[in-house]
Amino acid sequence: MLRKIMKGGHRKPSKSDDNDFGFGSAPNSGSGPANNVVVNHSSRAAPGPPSPRYGPTVIAPPPMNAVEPLPFFRDVPVSERPNLFLRKLQLCCFHFDFTDTLKSMREKEIKRQTLLELVDFIQSGSGKITENCQEEMIKMVSVNIFRCLPPHENTGQEPTDPEEDEPYLEPSWPHLQLVYELLLRYVVMSDTDTKVAKRYVDHSFVLKLLDLFDSEDPREREYLKTILHRIYGKFMVHRPFIRKAINNIFYRFIYETERHSGIGELLEILGSIINGFALPMKEEHKLFLVRALIPLHKPKQISVYHHQLSYCIIQFVEKDYKLADTVIRGLLKYWPVTNCQKEVLFLGELEEVLEATQSAEFQRCMVPLFRQIARCLTSSHFQVAERALFLWNNEHIVGLIAQNRTVVLPIIFEALEKNIQSHWNQAVHGLSVNVRKMFLDMDTELFEACQRQYAEKESRARDVEEQRELTWKRLADVAAQRGGEDMITV
């Protein structure tokens, strides 16, 4: 109940709602400007002190009752437009309380229309944006978007299905969306000089932008993803810093919180970044794979971001095929023991990795790999066993297995025989028969040798079982002869 009160009880609006934006309690409630806005990873708890380097100090907005619409840009001379631009930015620094949708409706609409006009002005390129205007614009953006995020409703202890859960929608989105659109247009604008812009879109700004990826509103994360990707592409000076900052978010997620809303979006950005890595790959990038991407297979919520994670992993292997052994051993390290749905995801990713694997790398890891596959083949969960058997539908993987059949077949032969003899699922039984026939056609002599070894092993197991039963029978006979004299009853 407390979490719902703190969130304002907002849920995804139904189709019958007249309000398309899900208005409610805004994170920055009140009717005045925010002179010191701080966002950090601990914003779920108590806010910290403002940063002296980048605590945005904005021009004081006019009193509430004096919020009036300003003239359109087209209605003033070109010489007066920079000053009007600053006045409009000043007006947009004003915060509104979205708890009550009927409160300050006129002022909210004035700000929304002003933001729309600023976006159109930037997009049209009808006037050059001076350095002073750029500085004030970034300050206005900072005042609006950098805020304390509401606490997560899910603590991360229980896995949730993002398709079933209704996402939290930011009540101030009618204004936030336009602020994000303005920032995006500014970043992608061809007239934006990165030498000037980097003074305001600096490390502190980028770091706070990354903090906002923890927002539960998917619309906000989508804008953040696009903007950060554009910043990475345009501001080359920020690239190492952005990669390092994303690393730190991943480390905190993996080893501390296991709770973050924007891992999928950050991985989407990284997928594009990895695609642009030059060869030979830097050691820094390989360390990122080993220390951040592979351990991302550990958290329970992997299903939320597995598609994006798998794409990043495949990009690394396709860039440098020698990394296939590292990736496969990493997957085996974090292979799930009791989570069958996670196993299915791992098997799907494994197939993609093996498709990009060369023979030399395959030989380095094939023994531990097929020991794990053999365990999957005999899984009582039919989806796991079926997904493992589907590996033999891939021609490249079958080719690798055929080249190394003398090692692979002895490892998995027993699993195939057990499936054929006793697996409860008919589909798994049929696929096991097909794989067994494939090995028989591949190398008859090897297959027969494995069959003999399996028969000998089963015979020894039967002998051991018979000996065990005989021993118990003798013990029972001795006990019967003594008539239960020495038996202890409870």
CSV table of N, CA, C and O in Angstrom, one decimal, residues 389-469:
chain,number,residue,atom,x,y,z
A,389,LEU,N,17.9,-31.1,-28.5
A,389,LEU,CA,17.9,-32.0,-29.7
A,389,LEU,C,17.8,-31.2,-31.0
A,389,LEU,O,18.3,-31.6,-32.1
A,390,PHE,N,17.2,-30.0,-30.9
A,390,PHE,CA,17.1,-29.1,-32.1
A,390,PHE,C,18.5,-28.6,-32.6
A,390,PHE,O,18.6,-28.1,-33.7
A,391,LEU,N,19.5,-28.8,-31.8
A,391,LEU,CA,20.9,-28.4,-32.2
A,391,LEU,C,21.3,-29.2,-33.4
A,391,LEU,O,22.1,-28.7,-34.3
A,392,TRP,N,20.8,-30.4,-33.5
A,392,TRP,CA,21.2,-31.3,-34.7
A,392,TRP,C,20.5,-30.9,-36.0
A,392,TRP,O,20.7,-31.5,-37.0
A,393,ASN,N,19.6,-29.9,-35.9
A,393,ASN,CA,19.0,-29.4,-37.1
A,393,ASN,C,19.8,-28.3,-37.8
A,393,ASN,O,19.5,-27.9,-38.9
A,394,ASN,N,20.9,-27.9,-37.1
A,394,ASN,CA,21.8,-26.8,-37.7
A,394,ASN,C,22.9,-27.5,-38.4
A,394,ASN,O,23.7,-28.2,-37.8
A,395,GLU,N,23.1,-27.2,-39.7
A,395,GLU,CA,24.1,-27.8,-40.5
A,395,GLU,C,25.5,-27.6,-40.1
A,395,GLU,O,26.3,-28.5,-40.1
A,396,HIS,N,25.8,-26.3,-39.7
A,396,HIS,CA,27.1,-26.0,-39.2
A,396,HIS,C,27.5,-26.7,-38.0
A,396,HIS,O,28.6,-27.3,-37.9
A,397,ILE,N,26.6,-26.8,-37.0
A,397,ILE,CA,26.8,-27.5,-35.8
A,397,ILE,C,27.0,-29.0,-36.1
A,397,ILE,O,27.9,-29.7,-35.5
A,398,VAL,N,26.2,-29.6,-36.9
A,398,VAL,CA,26.3,-31.0,-37.3
A,398,VAL,C,27.7,-31.2,-37.9
A,398,VAL,O,28.3,-32.3,-37.7
A,399,GLY,N,28.1,-30.3,-38.7
A,399,GLY,CA,29.5,-30.4,-39.4
A,399,GLY,C,30.6,-30.5,-38.3
A,399,GLY,O,31.5,-31.3,-38.4
A,400,LEU,N,30.5,-29.6,-37.3
A,400,LEU,CA,31.5,-29.6,-36.2
A,400,LEU,C,31.4,-30.9,-35.4
A,400,LEU,O,32.5,-31.4,-35.1
A,401,ILE,N,30.2,-31.4,-35.2
A,401,ILE,CA,30.1,-32.7,-34.4
A,401,ILE,C,30.7,-33.8,-35.3
A,401,ILE,O,31.3,-34.7,-34.7
A,402,ALA,N,30.4,-33.8,-36.6
A,402,ALA,CA,30.9,-34.9,-37.4
A,402,ALA,C,32.4,-34.9,-37.4
A,402,ALA,O,33.0,-36.0,-37.4
A,403,GLN,N,33.0,-33.8,-37.4
A,403,GLN,CA,34.5,-33.7,-37.4
A,403,GLN,C,35.1,-34.2,-36.1
A,403,GLN,O,36.2,-34.8,-36.1
A,404,ASN,N,34.3,-34.1,-35.0
A,404,ASN,CA,34.8,-34.5,-33.7
A,404,ASN,C,33.9,-35.6,-33.1
A,404,ASN,O,33.7,-35.7,-31.9
A,405,ARG,N,33.3,-36.5,-34.0
A,405,ARG,CA,32.4,-37.5,-33.5
A,405,ARG,C,33.0,-38.5,-32.5
A,405,ARG,O,32.3,-39.0,-31.6
A,406,THR,N,34.3,-38.7,-32.6
A,406,THR,CA,34.9,-39.7,-31.7
A,406,THR,C,34.9,-39.2,-30.3
A,406,THR,O,35.0,-40.1,-29.4
A,407,VAL,N,34.8,-37.9,-30.1
A,407,VAL,CA,34.8,-37.4,-28.7
A,407,VAL,C,33.3,-37.1,-28.3
A,407,VAL,O,32.9,-37.4,-27.2
A,408,VAL,N,32.5,-36.6,-29.2
A,408,VAL,CA,31.1,-36.2,-28.9
A,408,VAL,C,30.2,-37.4,-28.7
A,408,VAL,O,29.5,-37.4,-27.7
A,409,LEU,N,30.2,-38.4,-29.6
A,409,LEU,CA,29.3,-39.5,-29.4
A,409,LEU,C,29.4,-40.3,-28.1
A,409,LEU,O,28.4,-40.6,-27.5
A,410,PRO,N,30.6,-40.6,-27.7
A,410,PRO,CA,30.7,-41.4,-26.4
A,410,PRO,C,30.1,-40.6,-25.2
A,410,PRO,O,29.6,-41.2,-24.3
A,411,ILE,N,30.1,-39.3,-25.3
A,411,ILE,CA,29.6,-38.4,-24.2
A,411,ILE,C,28.1,-38.5,-24.2
A,411,ILE,O,27.4,-38.5,-23.1
A,412,ILE,N,27.4,-38.4,-25.3
A,412,ILE,CA,26.0,-38.2,-25.4
A,412,ILE,C,25.2,-39.5,-25.7
A,412,ILE,O,24.0,-39.6,-25.7
A,413,PHE,N,26.0,-40.6,-26.0
A,413,PHE,CA,25.3,-41.9,-26.4
A,413,PHE,C,24.3,-42.4,-25.4
A,413,PHE,O,23.2,-42.8,-25.7
A,414,GLU,N,24.8,-42.4,-24.1
A,414,GLU,CA,23.9,-42.9,-23.0
A,414,GLU,C,22.7,-42.1,-22.9
A,414,GLU,O,21.6,-42.6,-22.7
A,415,ALA,N,22.8,-40.7,-23.0
A,415,ALA,CA,21.6,-39.9,-22.9
A,415,ALA,C,20.6,-40.2,-24.0
A,415,ALA,O,19.4,-40.2,-23.8
A,416,LEU,N,21.1,-40.4,-25.2
A,416,LEU,CA,20.2,-40.7,-26.4
A,416,LEU,C,19.5,-42.1,-26.1
A,416,LEU,O,18.3,-42.2,-26.3
A,417,GLU,N,20.2,-43.1,-25.6
A,417,GLU,CA,19.6,-44.4,-25.4
A,417,GLU,C,18.6,-44.3,-24.3
A,417,GLU,O,17.5,-44.9,-24.4
A,418,LYS,N,18.8,-43.5,-23.2
A,418,LYS,CA,17.9,-43.4,-22.1
A,418,LYS,C,16.6,-42.7,-22.6
A,418,LYS,O,15.5,-43.1,-22.2
A,419,ASN,N,16.8,-41.7,-23.5
A,419,ASN,CA,15.6,-41.1,-24.1
A,419,ASN,C,14.7,-42.0,-24.9
A,419,ASN,O,13.5,-42.0,-24.8
A,420,ILE,N,15.4,-42.8,-25.7
A,420,ILE,CA,14.7,-43.8,-26.6
A,420,ILE,C,14.0,-44.8,-25.7
A,420,ILE,O,12.8,-45.2,-26.0
A,421,GLN,N,14.6,-45.2,-24.6
A,421,GLN,CA,14.0,-46.3,-23.8
A,421,GLN,C,12.9,-45.8,-22.9
A,421,GLN,O,11.9,-46.5,-22.7
A,422,SER,N,13.1,-44.6,-22.3
A,422,SER,CA,12.1,-44.3,-21.2
A,422,SER,C,11.6,-42.8,-21.2
A,422,SER,O,11.0,-42.5,-20.2
A,423,HIS,N,12.0,-41.9,-22.1
A,423,HIS,CA,11.5,-40.6,-22.0
A,423,HIS,C,10.0,-40.5,-22.2
A,423,HIS,O,9.4,-41.1,-23.1
A,424,TRP,N,9.3,-39.7,-21.4
A,424,TRP,CA,7.8,-39.7,-21.4
A,424,TRP,C,7.2,-39.0,-22.6
A,424,TRP,O,6.1,-39.2,-23.0
A,425,ASN,N,8.0,-38.0,-23.2
A,425,ASN,CA,7.5,-37.2,-24.2
A,425,ASN,C,7.8,-37.8,-25.6
A,425,ASN,O,8.9,-38.1,-25.9
A,426,GLN,N,6.7,-37.9,-26.4
A,426,GLN,CA,6.9,-38.6,-27.7
A,426,GLN,C,7.7,-37.8,-28.7
A,426,GLN,O,8.5,-38.4,-29.5
A,427,ALA,N,7.6,-36.5,-28.6
A,427,ALA,CA,8.4,-35.6,-29.5
A,427,ALA,C,9.9,-35.8,-29.2
A,427,ALA,O,10.8,-35.9,-30.1
A,428,VAL,N,10.3,-35.8,-27.9
A,428,VAL,CA,11.7,-36.0,-27.5
A,428,VAL,C,12.1,-37.4,-27.9
A,428,VAL,O,13.3,-37.6,-28.4
A,429,HIS,N,11.3,-38.4,-27.7
A,429,HIS,CA,11.6,-39.8,-28.2
A,429,HIS,C,11.9,-39.8,-29.6
A,429,HIS,O,12.9,-40.4,-30.1
A,430,GLY,N,11.0,-39.2,-30.5
A,430,GLY,CA,11.2,-39.2,-31.9
A,430,GLY,C,12.5,-38.5,-32.3
A,430,GLY,O,13.2,-39.0,-33.2
A,431,LEU,N,12.8,-37.3,-31.7
A,431,LEU,CA,14.0,-36.6,-32.1
A,431,LEU,C,15.2,-37.3,-31.7
A,431,LEU,O,16.3,-37.3,-32.4
A,432,SER,N,15.2,-38.0,-30.5
A,432,SER,CA,16.3,-38.8,-30.1
A,432,SER,C,16.6,-40.0,-31.1
A,432,SER,O,17.8,-40.3,-31.4
A,433,VAL,N,15.6,-40.6,-31.6
A,433,VAL,CA,15.8,-41.7,-32.6
A,433,VAL,C,16.4,-41.1,-33.8
A,433,VAL,O,17.3,-41.7,-34.4
A,434,ASN,N,16.0,-39.9,-34.3
A,434,ASN,CA,16.6,-39.3,-35.5
A,434,ASN,C,18.1,-39.0,-35.3
A,434,ASN,O,18.9,-39.2,-36.2
A,435,VAL,N,18.4,-38.4,-34.1
A,435,VAL,CA,19.8,-38.1,-33.8
A,435,VAL,C,20.7,-39.4,-33.8
A,435,VAL,O,21.8,-39.4,-34.3
A,436,ARG,N,20.1,-40.4,-33.1
A,436,ARG,CA,20.8,-41.7,-33.0
A,436,ARG,C,21.1,-42.2,-34.4
A,436,ARG,O,22.2,-42.7,-34.7
A,437,LYS,N,20.1,-42.1,-35.3
A,437,LYS,CA,20.3,-42.6,-36.7
A,437,LYS,C,21.3,-41.8,-37.5
A,437,LYS,O,22.1,-42.4,-38.3
A,438,MET,N,21.3,-40.5,-37.2
A,438,MET,CA,22.3,-39.6,-37.8
A,438,MET,C,23.7,-40.1,-37.5
A,438,MET,O,24.6,-40.1,-38.3
A,439,PHE,N,24.0,-40.4,-36.2
A,439,PHE,CA,25.3,-40.9,-35.8
A,439,PHE,C,25.6,-42.3,-36.4
A,439,PHE,O,26.7,-42.5,-36.8
A,440,LEU,N,24.6,-43.1,-36.5
A,440,LEU,CA,24.8,-44.4,-37.1
A,440,LEU,C,25.2,-44.3,-38.6
A,440,LEU,O,26.1,-45.0,-39.0
A,441,ASP,N,24.6,-43.4,-39.3
A,441,ASP,CA,24.9,-43.2,-40.7
A,441,ASP,C,26.3,-42.5,-40.8
A,441,ASP,O,27.0,-42.7,-41.8
A,442,MET,N,26.6,-41.7,-39.8
A,442,MET,CA,27.9,-40.9,-39.8
A,442,MET,C,29.1,-41.8,-39.7
A,442,MET,O,30.1,-41.7,-40.4
A,443,ASP,N,29.0,-42.8,-38.7
A,443,ASP,CA,30.2,-43.7,-38.5
A,443,ASP,C,29.6,-44.9,-37.8
A,443,ASP,O,29.5,-45.0,-36.6
A,444,THR,N,29.4,-46.0,-38.6
A,444,THR,CA,28.8,-47.2,-38.1
A,444,THR,C,29.7,-47.9,-37.0
A,444,THR,O,29.3,-48.4,-36.0
A,445,GLU,N,31.1,-47.9,-37.3
A,445,GLU,CA,32.0,-48.6,-36.4
A,445,GLU,C,32.0,-47.9,-35.0
A,445,GLU,O,32.0,-48.6,-34.0
A,446,LEU,N,32.1,-46.6,-35.1
A,446,LEU,CA,32.1,-45.9,-33.8
A,446,LEU,C,30.8,-46.1,-33.0
A,446,LEU,O,30.8,-46.3,-31.8
A,447,PHE,N,29.7,-46.0,-33.8
A,447,PHE,CA,28.4,-46.2,-33.1
A,447,PHE,C,28.3,-47.6,-32.5
A,447,PHE,O,27.8,-47.7,-31.3
A,448,GLU,N,28.8,-48.6,-33.2
A,448,GLU,CA,28.7,-50.0,-32.6
A,448,GLU,C,29.6,-50.1,-31.4
A,448,GLU,O,29.3,-50.8,-30.4
A,449,ALA,N,30.8,-49.5,-31.4
A,449,ALA,CA,31.7,-49.5,-30.3
A,449,ALA,C,31.0,-48.8,-29.1
A,449,ALA,O,31.1,-49.3,-27.9
A,450,CYS,N,30.4,-47.7,-29.3
A,450,CYS,CA,29.7,-47.0,-28.2
A,450,CYS,C,28.5,-47.9,-27.7
A,450,CYS,O,28.2,-47.9,-26.5
A,451,GLN,N,27.9,-48.6,-28.6
A,451,GLN,CA,26.8,-49.4,-28.2
A,451,GLN,C,27.3,-50.6,-27.3
A,451,GLN,O,26.6,-50.9,-26.3
A,452,ARG,N,28.4,-51.1,-27.7
A,452,ARG,CA,29.0,-52.2,-26.9
A,452,ARG,C,29.4,-51.7,-25.5
A,452,ARG,O,29.1,-52.3,-24.5
A,453,GLN,N,30.0,-50.5,-25.4
A,453,GLN,CA,30.4,-49.9,-24.2
A,453,GLN,C,29.2,-49.7,-23.3
A,453,GLN,O,29.2,-49.9,-22.1
A,454,TYR,N,28.1,-49.2,-23.9
A,454,TYR,CA,26.9,-48.9,-23.2
A,454,TYR,C,26.3,-50.2,-22.6
A,454,TYR,O,25.8,-50.3,-21.5
A,455,ALA,N,26.3,-51.3,-23.5
A,455,ALA,CA,25.7,-52.5,-23.0
A,455,ALA,C,26.6,-53.1,-21.9
A,455,ALA,O,26.0,-53.7,-20.9
A,456,GLU,N,27.9,-53.0,-22.0
A,456,GLU,CA,28.8,-53.5,-20.9
A,456,GLU,C,28.5,-52.7,-19.6
A,456,GLU,O,28.4,-53.3,-18.5
A,457,LYS,N,28.3,-51.4,-19.7
A,457,LYS,CA,28.1,-50.6,-18.5
A,457,LYS,C,26.7,-50.9,-17.9
A,457,LYS,O,26.6,-51.0,-16.7
A,458,GLU,N,25.7,-51.1,-18.7
A,458,GLU,CA,24.4,-51.5,-18.2
A,458,GLU,C,24.5,-52.9,-17.6
A,458,GLU,O,23.8,-53.1,-16.5
A,459,SER,N,25.3,-53.8,-18.1
A,459,SER,CA,25.4,-55.2,-17.6
A,459,SER,C,26.1,-55.1,-16.2
A,459,SER,O,25.7,-55.8,-15.2
A,460,ARG,N,27.1,-54.2,-16.1
A,460,ARG,CA,27.8,-54.1,-14.8
A,460,ARG,C,26.8,-53.5,-13.8
A,460,ARG,O,26.8,-53.9,-12.6
A,461,ALA,N,26.0,-52.5,-14.2
A,461,ALA,CA,25.1,-51.9,-13.3
A,461,ALA,C,24.1,-52.9,-12.8
A,461,ALA,O,23.7,-52.9,-11.6
A,462,ARG,N,23.6,-53.8,-13.7
A,462,ARG,CA,22.7,-54.8,-13.3
A,462,ARG,C,23.3,-55.8,-12.3
A,462,ARG,O,22.6,-56.2,-11.3
A,463,ASP,N,24.6,-56.1,-12.6
A,463,ASP,CA,25.3,-57.0,-11.6
A,463,ASP,C,25.4,-56.4,-10.3
A,463,ASP,O,25.2,-57.1,-9.2
A,464,VAL,N,25.7,-55.1,-10.2
A,464,VAL,CA,25.8,-54.4,-8.9
A,464,VAL,C,24.5,-54.4,-8.2
A,464,VAL,O,24.4,-54.6,-7.0
A,465,GLU,N,23.4,-54.2,-9.0
A,465,GLU,CA,22.1,-54.1,-8.4
A,465,GLU,C,21.7,-55.5,-7.9
A,465,GLU,O,21.1,-55.6,-6.8
A,466,GLU,N,22.0,-56.5,-8.6
A,466,GLU,CA,21.7,-57.9,-8.2
A,466,GLU,C,22.4,-58.2,-6.9
A,466,GLU,O,21.9,-58.8,-6.0
A,467,GLN,N,23.7,-57.8,-6.9
A,467,GLN,CA,24.5,-58.0,-5.7
A,467,GLN,C,24.0,-57.3,-4.5
A,467,GLN,O,23.9,-57.8,-3.3
A,468,ARG,N,23.5,-56.1,-4.7
A,468,ARG,CA,22.9,-55.3,-3.6
A,468,ARG,C,21.6,-56.0,-3.1
A,468,ARG,O,21.4,-56.1,-1.9
A,469,GLU,N,20.8,-56.4,-4.0
A,469,GLU,CA,19.6,-57.1,-3.6
A,469,GLU,C,19.9,-58.4,-2.8
A,469,GLU,O,19.2,-58.7,-1.8
